PDB file of C-alpha atoms in Angstrom:
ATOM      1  CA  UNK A  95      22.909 -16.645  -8.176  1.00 94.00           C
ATOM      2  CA  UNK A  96      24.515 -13.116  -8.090  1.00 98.00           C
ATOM      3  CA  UNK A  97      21.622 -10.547  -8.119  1.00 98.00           C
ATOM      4  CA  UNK A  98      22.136  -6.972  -8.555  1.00 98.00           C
ATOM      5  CA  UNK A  99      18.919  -4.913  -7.213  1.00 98.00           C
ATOM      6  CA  UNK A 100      18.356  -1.192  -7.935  1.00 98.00           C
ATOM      7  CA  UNK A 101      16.224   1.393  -6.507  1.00 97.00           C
ATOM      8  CA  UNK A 102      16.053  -1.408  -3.710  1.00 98.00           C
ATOM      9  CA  UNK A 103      13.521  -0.104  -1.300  1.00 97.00           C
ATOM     10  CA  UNK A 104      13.309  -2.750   1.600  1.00 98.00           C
ATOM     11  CA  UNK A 105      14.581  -5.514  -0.775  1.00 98.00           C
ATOM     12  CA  UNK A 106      11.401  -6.754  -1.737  1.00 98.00           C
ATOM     13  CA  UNK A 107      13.216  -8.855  -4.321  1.00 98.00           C
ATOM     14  CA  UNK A 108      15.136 -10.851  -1.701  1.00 98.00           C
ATOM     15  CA  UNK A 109      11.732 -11.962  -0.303  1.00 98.00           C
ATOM     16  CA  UNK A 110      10.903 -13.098  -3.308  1.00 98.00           C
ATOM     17  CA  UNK A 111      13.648 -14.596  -4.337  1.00 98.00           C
ATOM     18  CA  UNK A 112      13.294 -16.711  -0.995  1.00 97.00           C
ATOM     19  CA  UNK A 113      10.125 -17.665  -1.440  1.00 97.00           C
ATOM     20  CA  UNK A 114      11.000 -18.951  -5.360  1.00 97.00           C
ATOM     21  CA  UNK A 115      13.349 -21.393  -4.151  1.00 96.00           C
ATOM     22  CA  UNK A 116      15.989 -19.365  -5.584  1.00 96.00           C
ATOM     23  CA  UNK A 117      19.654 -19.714  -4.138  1.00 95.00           C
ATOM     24  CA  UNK A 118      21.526 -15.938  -3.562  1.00 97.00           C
ATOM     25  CA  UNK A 119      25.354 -16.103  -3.693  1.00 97.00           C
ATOM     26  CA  UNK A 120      25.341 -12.613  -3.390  1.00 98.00           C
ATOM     27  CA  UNK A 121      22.802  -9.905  -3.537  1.00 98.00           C
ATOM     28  CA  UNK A 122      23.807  -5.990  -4.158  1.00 98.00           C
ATOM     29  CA  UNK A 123      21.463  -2.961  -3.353  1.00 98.00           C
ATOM     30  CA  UNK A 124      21.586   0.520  -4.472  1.00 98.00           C
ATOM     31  CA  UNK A 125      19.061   2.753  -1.801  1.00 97.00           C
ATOM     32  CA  UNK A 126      19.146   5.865  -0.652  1.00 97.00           C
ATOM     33  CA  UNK A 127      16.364   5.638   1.815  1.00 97.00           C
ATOM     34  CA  UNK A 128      17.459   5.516   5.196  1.00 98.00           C
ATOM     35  CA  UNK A 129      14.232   3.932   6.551  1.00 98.00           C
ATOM     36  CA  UNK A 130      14.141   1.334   3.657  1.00 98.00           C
ATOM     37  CA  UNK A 131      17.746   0.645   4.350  1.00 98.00           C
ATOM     38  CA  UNK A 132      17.443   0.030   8.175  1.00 98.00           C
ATOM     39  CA  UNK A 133      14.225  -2.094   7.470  1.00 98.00           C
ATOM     40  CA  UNK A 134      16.470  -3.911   4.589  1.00 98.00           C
ATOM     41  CA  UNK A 135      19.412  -4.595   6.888  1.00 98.00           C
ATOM     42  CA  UNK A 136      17.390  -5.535   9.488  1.00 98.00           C
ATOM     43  CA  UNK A 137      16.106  -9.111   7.805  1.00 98.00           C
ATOM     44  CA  UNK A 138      19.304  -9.420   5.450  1.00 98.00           C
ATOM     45  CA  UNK A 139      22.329  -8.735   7.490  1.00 98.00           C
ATOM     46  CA  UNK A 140      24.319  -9.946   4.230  1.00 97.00           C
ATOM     47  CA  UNK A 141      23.034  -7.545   1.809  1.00 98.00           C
ATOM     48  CA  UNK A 142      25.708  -4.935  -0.036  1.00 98.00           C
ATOM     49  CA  UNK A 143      24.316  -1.435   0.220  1.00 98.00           C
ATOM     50  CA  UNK A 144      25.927   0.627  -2.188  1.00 97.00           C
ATOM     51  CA  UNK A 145      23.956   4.352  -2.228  1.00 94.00           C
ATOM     52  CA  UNK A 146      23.187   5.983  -5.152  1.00 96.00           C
ATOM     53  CA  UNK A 147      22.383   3.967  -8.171  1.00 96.00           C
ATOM     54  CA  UNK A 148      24.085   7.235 -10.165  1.00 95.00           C
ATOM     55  CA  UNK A 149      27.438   6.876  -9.042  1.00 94.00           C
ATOM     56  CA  UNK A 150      27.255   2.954  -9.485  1.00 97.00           C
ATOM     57  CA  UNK A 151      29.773   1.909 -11.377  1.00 97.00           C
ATOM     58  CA  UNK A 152      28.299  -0.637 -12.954  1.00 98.00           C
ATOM     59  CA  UNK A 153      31.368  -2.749 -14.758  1.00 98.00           C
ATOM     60  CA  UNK A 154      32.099  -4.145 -10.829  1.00 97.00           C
ATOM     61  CA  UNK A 155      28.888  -6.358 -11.707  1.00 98.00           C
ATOM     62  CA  UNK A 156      29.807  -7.826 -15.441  1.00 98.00           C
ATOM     63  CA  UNK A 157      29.084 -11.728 -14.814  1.00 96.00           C
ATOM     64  CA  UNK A 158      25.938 -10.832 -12.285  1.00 98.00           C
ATOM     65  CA  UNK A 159      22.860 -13.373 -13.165  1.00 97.00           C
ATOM     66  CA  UNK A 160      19.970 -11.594 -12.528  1.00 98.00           C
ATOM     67  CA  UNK A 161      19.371  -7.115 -12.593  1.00 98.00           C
ATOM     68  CA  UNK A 162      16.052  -6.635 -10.749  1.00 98.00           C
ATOM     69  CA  UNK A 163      14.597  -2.923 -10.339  1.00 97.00           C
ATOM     70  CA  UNK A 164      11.421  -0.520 -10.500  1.00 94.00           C
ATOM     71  CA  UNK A 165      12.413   2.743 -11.056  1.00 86.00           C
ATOM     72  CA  UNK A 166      10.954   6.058  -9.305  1.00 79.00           C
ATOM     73  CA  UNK A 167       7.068   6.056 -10.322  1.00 79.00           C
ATOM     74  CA  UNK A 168       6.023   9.370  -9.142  1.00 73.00           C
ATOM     75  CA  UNK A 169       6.201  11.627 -12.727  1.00 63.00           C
ATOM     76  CA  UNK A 170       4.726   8.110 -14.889  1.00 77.00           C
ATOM     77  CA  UNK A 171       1.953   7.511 -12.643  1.00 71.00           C
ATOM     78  CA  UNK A 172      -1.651   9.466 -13.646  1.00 63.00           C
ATOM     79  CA  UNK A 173      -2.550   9.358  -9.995  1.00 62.00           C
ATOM     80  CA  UNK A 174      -0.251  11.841  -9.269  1.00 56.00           C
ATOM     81  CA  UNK A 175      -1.501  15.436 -10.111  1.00 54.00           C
ATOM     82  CA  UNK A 176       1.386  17.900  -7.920  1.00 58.00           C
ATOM     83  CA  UNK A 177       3.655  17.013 -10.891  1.00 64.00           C
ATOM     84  CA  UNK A 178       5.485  20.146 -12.217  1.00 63.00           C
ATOM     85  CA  UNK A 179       6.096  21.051 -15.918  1.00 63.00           C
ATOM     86  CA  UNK A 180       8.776  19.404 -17.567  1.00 72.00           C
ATOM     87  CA  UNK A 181       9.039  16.697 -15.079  1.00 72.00           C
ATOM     88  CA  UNK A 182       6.654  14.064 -16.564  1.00 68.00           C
ATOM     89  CA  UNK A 183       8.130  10.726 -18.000  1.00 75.00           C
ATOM     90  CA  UNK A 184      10.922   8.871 -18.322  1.00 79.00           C
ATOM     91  CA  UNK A 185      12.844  11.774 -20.529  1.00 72.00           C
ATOM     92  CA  UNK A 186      11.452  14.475 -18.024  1.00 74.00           C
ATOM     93  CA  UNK A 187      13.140  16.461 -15.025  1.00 73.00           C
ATOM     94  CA  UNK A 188      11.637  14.545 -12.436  1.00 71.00           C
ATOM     95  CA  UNK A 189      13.079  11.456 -10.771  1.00 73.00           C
ATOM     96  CA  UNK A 190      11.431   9.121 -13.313  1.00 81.00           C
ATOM     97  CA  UNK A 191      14.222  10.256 -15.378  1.00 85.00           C
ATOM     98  CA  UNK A 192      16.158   7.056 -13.002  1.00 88.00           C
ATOM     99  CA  UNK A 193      15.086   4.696 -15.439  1.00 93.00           C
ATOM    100  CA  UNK A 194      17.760   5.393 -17.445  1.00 94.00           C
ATOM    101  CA  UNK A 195      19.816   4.105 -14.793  1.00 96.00           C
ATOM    102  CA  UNK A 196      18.490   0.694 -15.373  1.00 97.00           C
ATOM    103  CA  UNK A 197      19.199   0.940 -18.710  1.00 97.00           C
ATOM    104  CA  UNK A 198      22.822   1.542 -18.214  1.00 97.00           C
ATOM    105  CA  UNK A 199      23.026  -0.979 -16.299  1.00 98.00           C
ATOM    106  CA  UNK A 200      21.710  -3.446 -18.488  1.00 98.00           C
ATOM    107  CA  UNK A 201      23.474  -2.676 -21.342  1.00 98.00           C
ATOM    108  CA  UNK A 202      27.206  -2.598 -18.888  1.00 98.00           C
ATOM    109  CA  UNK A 203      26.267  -5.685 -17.151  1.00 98.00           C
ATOM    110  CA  UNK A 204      23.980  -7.657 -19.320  1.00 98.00           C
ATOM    111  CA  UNK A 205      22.781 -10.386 -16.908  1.00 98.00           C
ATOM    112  CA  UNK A 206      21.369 -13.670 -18.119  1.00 97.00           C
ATOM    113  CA  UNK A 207      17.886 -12.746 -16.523  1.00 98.00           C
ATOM    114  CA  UNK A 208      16.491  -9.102 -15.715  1.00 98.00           C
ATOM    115  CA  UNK A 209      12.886  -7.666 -14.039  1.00 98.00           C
ATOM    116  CA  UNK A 210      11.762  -3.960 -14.355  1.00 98.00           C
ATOM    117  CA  UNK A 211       8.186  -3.181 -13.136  1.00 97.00           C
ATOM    118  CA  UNK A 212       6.880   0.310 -12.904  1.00 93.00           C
ATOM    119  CA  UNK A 213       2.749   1.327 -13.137  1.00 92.00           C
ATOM    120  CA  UNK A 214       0.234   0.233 -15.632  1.00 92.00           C
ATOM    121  CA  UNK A 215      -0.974   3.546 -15.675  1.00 89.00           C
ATOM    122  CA  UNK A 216       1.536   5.659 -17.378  1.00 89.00           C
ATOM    123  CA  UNK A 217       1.491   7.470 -20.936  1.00 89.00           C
ATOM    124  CA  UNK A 218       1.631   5.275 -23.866  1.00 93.00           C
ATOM    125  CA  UNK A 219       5.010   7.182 -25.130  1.00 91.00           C
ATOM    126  CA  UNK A 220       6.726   6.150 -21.919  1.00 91.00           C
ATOM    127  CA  UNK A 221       5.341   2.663 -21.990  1.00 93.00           C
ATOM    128  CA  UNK A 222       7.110   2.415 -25.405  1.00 95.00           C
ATOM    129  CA  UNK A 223       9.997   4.093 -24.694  1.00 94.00           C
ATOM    130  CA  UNK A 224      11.024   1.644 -21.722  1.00 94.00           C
ATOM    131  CA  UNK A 225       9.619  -1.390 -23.989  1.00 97.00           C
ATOM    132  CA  UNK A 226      12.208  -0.215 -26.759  1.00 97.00           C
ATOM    133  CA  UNK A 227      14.979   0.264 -24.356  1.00 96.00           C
ATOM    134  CA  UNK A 228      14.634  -3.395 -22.973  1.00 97.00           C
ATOM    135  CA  UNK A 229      14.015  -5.306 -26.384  1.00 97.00           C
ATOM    136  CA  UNK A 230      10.416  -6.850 -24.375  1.00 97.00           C
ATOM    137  CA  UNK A 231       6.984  -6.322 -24.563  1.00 97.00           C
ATOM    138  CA  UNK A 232       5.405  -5.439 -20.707  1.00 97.00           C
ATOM    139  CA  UNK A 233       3.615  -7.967 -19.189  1.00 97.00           C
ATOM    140  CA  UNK A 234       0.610  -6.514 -16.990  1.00 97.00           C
ATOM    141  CA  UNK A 235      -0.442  -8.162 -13.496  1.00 97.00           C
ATOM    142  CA  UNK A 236      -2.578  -6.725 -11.227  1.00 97.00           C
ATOM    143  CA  UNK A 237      -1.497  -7.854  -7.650  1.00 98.00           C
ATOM    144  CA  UNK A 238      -4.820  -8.765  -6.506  1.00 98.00           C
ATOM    145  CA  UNK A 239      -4.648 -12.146  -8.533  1.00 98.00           C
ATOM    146  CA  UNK A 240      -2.066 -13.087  -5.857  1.00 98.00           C
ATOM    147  CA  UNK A 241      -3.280 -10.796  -2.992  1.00 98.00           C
ATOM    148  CA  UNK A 242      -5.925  -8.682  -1.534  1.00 98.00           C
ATOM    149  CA  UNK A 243      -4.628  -5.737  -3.039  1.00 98.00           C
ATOM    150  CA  UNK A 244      -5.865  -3.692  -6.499  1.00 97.00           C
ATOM    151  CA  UNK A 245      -2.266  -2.946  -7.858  1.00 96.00           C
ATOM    152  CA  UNK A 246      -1.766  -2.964 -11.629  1.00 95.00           C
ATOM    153  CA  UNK A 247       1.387  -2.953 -12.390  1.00 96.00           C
ATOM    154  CA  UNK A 248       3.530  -3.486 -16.058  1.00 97.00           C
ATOM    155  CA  UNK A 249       6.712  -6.126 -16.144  1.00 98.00           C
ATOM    156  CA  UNK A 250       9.472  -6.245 -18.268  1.00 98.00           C
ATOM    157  CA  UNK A 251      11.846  -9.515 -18.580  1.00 98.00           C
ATOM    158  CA  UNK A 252      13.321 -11.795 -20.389  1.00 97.00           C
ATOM    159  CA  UNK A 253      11.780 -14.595 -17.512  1.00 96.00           C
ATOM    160  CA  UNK A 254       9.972 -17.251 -18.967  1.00 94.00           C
ATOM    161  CA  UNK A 255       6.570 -17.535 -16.986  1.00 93.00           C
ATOM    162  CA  UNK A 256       2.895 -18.274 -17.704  1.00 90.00           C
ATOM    163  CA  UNK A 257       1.355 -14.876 -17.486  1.00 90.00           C
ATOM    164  CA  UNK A 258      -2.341 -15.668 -15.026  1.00 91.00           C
ATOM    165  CA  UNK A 259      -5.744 -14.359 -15.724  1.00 89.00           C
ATOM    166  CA  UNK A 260      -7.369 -15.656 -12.610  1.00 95.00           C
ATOM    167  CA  UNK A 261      -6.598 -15.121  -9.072  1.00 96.00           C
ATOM    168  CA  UNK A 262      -3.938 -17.663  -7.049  1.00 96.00           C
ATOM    169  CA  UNK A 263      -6.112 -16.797  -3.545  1.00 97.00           C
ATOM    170  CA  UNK A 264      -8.779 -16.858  -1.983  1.00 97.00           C
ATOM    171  CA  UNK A 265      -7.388 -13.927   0.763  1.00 98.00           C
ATOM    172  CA  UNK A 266      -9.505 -10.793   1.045  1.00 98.00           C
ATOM    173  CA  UNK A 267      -8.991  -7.382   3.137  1.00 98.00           C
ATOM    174  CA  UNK A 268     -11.311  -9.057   6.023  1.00 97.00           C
ATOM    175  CA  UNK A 269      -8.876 -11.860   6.394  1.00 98.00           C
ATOM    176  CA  UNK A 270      -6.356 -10.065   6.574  1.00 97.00           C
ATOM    177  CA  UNK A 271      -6.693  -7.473   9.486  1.00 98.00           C
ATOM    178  CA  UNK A 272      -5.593  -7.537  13.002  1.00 97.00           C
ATOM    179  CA  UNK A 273      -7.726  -8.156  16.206  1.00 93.00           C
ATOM    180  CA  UNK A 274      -6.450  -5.839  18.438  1.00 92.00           C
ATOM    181  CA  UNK A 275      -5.997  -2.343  17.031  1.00 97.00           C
ATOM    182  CA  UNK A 276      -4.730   0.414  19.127  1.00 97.00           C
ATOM    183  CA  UNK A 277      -6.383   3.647  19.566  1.00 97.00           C
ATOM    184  CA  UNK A 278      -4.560   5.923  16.998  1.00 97.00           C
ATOM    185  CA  UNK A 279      -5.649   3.985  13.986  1.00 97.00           C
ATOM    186  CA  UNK A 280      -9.472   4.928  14.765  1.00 98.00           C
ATOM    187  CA  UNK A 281     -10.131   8.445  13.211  1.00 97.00           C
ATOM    188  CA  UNK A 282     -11.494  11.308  15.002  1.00 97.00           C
ATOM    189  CA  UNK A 283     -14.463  12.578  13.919  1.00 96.00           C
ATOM    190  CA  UNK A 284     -12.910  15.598  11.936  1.00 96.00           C
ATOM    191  CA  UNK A 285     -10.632  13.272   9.853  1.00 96.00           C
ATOM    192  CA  UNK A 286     -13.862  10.351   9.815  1.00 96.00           C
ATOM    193  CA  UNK A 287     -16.004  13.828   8.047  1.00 95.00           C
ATOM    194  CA  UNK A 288     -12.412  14.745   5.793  1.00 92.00           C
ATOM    195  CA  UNK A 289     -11.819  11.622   4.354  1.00 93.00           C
ATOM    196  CA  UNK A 290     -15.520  10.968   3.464  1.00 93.00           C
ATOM    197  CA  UNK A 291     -15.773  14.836   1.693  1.00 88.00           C
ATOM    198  CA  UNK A 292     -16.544  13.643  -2.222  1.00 80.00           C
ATOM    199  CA  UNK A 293     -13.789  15.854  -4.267  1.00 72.00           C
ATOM    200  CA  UNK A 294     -13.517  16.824  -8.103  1.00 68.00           C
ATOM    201  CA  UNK A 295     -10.017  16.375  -8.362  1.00 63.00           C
ATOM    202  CA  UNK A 296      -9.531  13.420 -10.913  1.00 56.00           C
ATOM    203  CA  UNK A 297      -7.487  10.650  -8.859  1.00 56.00           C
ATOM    204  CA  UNK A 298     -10.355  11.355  -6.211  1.00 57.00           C
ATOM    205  CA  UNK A 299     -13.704  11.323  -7.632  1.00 60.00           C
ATOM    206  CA  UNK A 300     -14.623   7.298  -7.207  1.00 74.00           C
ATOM    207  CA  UNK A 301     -16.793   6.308  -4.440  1.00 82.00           C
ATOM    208  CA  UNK A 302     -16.275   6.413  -0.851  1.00 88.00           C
ATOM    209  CA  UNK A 303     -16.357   2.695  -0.090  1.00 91.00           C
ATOM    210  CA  UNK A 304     -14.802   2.043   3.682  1.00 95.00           C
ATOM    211  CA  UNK A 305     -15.347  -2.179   3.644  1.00 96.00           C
ATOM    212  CA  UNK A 306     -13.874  -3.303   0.395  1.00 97.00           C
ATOM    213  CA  UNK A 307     -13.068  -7.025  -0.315  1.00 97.00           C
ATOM    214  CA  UNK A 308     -10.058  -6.560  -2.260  1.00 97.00           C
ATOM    215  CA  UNK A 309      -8.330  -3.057  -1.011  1.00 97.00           C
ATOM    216  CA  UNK A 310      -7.303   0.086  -3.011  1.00 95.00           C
ATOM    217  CA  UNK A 311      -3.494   0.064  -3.849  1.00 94.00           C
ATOM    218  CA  UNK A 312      -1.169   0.622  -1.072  1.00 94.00           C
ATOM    219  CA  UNK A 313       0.927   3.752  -2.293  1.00 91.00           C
ATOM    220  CA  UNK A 314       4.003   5.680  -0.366  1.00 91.00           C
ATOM    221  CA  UNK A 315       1.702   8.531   0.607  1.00 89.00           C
ATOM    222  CA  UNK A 316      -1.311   6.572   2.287  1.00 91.00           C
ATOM    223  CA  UNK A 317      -0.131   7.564   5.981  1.00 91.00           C
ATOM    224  CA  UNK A 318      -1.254  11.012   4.619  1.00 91.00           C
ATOM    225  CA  UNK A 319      -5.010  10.099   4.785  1.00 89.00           C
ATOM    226  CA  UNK A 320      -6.438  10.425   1.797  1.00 88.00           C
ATOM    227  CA  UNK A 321     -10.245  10.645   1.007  1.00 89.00           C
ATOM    228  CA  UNK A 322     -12.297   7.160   1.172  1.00 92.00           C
ATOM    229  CA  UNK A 323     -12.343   6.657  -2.215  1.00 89.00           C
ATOM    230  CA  UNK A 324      -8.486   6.458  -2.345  1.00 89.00           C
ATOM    231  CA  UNK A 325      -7.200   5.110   0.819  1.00 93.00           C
ATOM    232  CA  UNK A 326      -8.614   1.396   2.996  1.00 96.00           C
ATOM    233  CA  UNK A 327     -10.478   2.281   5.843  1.00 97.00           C
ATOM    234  CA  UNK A 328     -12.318  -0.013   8.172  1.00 97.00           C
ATOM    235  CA  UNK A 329     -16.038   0.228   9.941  1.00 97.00           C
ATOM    236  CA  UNK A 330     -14.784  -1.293  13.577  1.00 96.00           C
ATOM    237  CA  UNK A 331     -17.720  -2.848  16.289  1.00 93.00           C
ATOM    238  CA  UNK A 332     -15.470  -1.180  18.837  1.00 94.00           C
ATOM    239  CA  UNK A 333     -15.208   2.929  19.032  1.00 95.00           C
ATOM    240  CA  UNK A 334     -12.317   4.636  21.403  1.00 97.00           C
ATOM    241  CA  UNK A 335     -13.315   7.283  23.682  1.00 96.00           C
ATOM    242  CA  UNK A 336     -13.347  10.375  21.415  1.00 96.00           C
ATOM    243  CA  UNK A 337     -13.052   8.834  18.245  1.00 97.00           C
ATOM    244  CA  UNK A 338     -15.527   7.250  15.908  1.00 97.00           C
ATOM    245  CA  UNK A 339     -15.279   3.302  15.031  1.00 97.00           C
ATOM    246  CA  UNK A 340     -14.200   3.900  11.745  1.00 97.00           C
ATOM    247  CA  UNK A 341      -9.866   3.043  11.112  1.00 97.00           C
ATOM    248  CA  UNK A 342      -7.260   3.251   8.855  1.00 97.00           C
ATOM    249  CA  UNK A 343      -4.672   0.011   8.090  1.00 98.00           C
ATOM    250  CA  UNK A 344      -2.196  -0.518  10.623  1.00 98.00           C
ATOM    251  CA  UNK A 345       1.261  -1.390   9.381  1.00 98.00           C
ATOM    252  CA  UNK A 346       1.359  -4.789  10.026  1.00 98.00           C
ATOM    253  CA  UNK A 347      -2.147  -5.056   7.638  1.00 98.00           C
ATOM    254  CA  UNK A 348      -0.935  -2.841   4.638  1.00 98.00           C
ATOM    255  CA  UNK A 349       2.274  -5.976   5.178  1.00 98.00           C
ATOM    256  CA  UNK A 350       0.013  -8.501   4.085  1.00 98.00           C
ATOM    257  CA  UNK A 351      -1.634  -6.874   1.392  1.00 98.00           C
ATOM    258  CA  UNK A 352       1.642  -6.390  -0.089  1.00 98.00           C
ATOM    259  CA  UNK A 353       2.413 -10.312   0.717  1.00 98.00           C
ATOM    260  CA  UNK A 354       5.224  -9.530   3.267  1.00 98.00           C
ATOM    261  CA  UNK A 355       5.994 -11.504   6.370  1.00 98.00           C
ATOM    262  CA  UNK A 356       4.077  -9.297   9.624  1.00 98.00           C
ATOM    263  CA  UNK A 357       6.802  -7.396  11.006  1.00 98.00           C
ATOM    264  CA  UNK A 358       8.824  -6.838   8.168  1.00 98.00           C
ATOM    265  CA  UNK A 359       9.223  -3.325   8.584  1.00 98.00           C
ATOM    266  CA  UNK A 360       8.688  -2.649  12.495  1.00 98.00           C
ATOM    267  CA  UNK A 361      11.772  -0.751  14.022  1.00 97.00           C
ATOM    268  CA  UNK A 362      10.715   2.555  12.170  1.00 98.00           C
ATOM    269  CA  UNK A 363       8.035   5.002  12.553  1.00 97.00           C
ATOM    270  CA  UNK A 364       4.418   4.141  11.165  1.00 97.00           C
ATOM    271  CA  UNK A 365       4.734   7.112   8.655  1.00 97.00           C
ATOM    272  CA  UNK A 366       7.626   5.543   7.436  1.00 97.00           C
ATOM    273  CA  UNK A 367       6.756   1.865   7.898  1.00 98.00           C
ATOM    274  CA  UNK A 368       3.416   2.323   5.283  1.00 97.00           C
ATOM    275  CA  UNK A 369       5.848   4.759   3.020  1.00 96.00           C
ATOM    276  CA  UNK A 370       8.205   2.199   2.431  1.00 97.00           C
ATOM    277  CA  UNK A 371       5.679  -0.349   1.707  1.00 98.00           C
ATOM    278  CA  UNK A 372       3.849   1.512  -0.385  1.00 96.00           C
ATOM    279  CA  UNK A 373       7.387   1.829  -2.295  1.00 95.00           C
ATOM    280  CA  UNK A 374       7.633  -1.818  -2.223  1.00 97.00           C
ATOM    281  CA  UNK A 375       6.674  -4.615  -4.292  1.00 97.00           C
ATOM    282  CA  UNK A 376       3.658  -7.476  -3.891  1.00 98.00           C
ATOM    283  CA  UNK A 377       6.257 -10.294  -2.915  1.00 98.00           C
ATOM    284  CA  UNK A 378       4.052 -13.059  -4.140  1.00 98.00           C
ATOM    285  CA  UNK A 379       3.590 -11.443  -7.399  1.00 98.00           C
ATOM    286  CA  UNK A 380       7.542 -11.097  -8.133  1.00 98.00           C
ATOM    287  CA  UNK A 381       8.454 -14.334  -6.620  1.00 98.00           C
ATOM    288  CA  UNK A 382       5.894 -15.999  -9.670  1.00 97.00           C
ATOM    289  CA  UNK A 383       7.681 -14.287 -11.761  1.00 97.00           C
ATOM    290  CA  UNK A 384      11.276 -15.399 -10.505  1.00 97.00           C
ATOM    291  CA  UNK A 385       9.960 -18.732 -10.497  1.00 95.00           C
ATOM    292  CA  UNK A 386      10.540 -19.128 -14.077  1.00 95.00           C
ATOM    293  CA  UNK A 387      14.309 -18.874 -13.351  1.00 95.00           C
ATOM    294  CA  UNK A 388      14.081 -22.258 -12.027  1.00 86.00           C
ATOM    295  CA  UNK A 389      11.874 -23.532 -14.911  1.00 76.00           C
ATOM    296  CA  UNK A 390      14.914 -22.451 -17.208  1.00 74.00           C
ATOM    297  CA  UNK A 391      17.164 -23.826 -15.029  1.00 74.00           C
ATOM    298  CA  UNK A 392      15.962 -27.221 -14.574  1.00 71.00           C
ATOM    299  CA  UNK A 393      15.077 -27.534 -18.713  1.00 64.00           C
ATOM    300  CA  UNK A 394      19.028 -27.091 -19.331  1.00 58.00           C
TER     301      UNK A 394
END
């Protein structure tokens, strides 16, 4: 299969493709983060990079089976209140405008199969916008039916899967996290008294629950530390000298909540390890989704 991936990230899709059973021929990306390149070339020597998805010429791909993609999020999603005016939605200034990318390349290549996801929680305008552009109705899946991560998310395809109501695992956040933790993932006890400070903003104004069962979404920003009700954090038997016994994910952690193989993105700086995650996709979620290529497949 010839699979043409846009707005890549750390090729997510590849994962999942693997872990589908799905044979790649050939597999092109179009990224323009350096971090989510290196971690992308790192465990697929073979991938084509290309750069910016705006100067793609998209014709080179006519005959390409599958078109895979999730557009910039950041001026759809209602999380995110620093968005300036004009830049909301798909038809806005900011960089959700990309989507139109997608469609371009849709309508130039127009692969047998195709996958867009982007968040469940944007405006109903741009939900019907993208649903217009792509002739489908979304499908919605919230990742922690095949994870231990809250993640709602809205797909587009033409795949033909069984859409699930009920979760796949049994995995929660405590079964997921590491034994040994170093010291800079335990917060001092200005950050411990920060992150627990209640705030009336709207995105973060739930409660401030540290030990949750199924974790908050992993997003591009957590390395920031955000308040509790917003970010994981973990109550710890051990404390650090000078710190309390309360820590943030590590890396390898916010990995598994988004279903990837441990490691996947070391060789890059935490900050940028959890950003590009964040940017990712839940691995196990997508690859149920590609499995329906092989459903088709077989039934022909």
């Amino acid at each position: 299969m010839k699979v043409l991936s846009l707005f890549d990230g750390i090729s997510c899709g590849m994962v999942a493709l693997e872990r589908a059973g799905i044979e790649v021929d050939r597999y092109v990306a179009y990224e323009i983060d350096d971090n989510a390149i290196k971690v992308s070339k790192k465990n697929y020597p073979n991938i084509e990079h290309c750069g910016d998805v705006i100067t793609a010429d998209f014709k080179e791909y006519i005959g390409f089976d599958l078109l895979i993609g999730g557009s910039p999020c950041q001026c759809l999603s209602s999380a995110n209140v620093y968005i300036k005016d004009g830049e909301y939605g798909v038809c806005g200034e900011g960089v959700s405008r990309l989507f139109w990318e997608y469609v371009r390349a849709l309508k130039i290549i127009k692969p047998r199969f195709f996958l867009f996801e982007n968040v469940a929680s944007m405006r109903k305008v741009d939900k019907k916008i993208i649903t217009e552009q792509l002739g489908v109705e979304p499908i919605r899946i919230d990742s922690q039916l095949f994870s231990a991560q809250k993640r709602n998310r809205l797909y587009w395809t033409n795949i033909p899967f069984q859409n699930v109501t009920e979760r796949q695992t049994h995995t929660t956040l405590p079964d997921i996290l590491e034994d040994d933790v170093a010291d800079k993932y335990f917060l001092k006890q200005g950050t411990l008294d920060y992150i627990m400070k209640p705030s009336n903003k709207g995105w973060q104004s739930g409660e401030m629950n540290i030990d949750l069962l199924i974790a908050r979404p992993i997003v591009s920003s957590s390395w920031k530390m955000h308040r509790a009700d917003t970010d994981n954090y973990i109550t710890s038997k051990r404390s650090p000298e000078g710190r309390s016994n309360i820590r943030r994910l590590t890396p390898v952690e916010c990995e598994r909540l988004q279903t990837l193989p441990d490691n996947y993105t070391d060789g890059i700086s935490d900050n940028a390890r959890i950003k590009c995650i964040g940017n990712g996709w839940t691995v196990d979620v997508i690859a149920y989704i590609l499995s329906g290529i092989n459903s088709r497949l077989q039934g022909e």
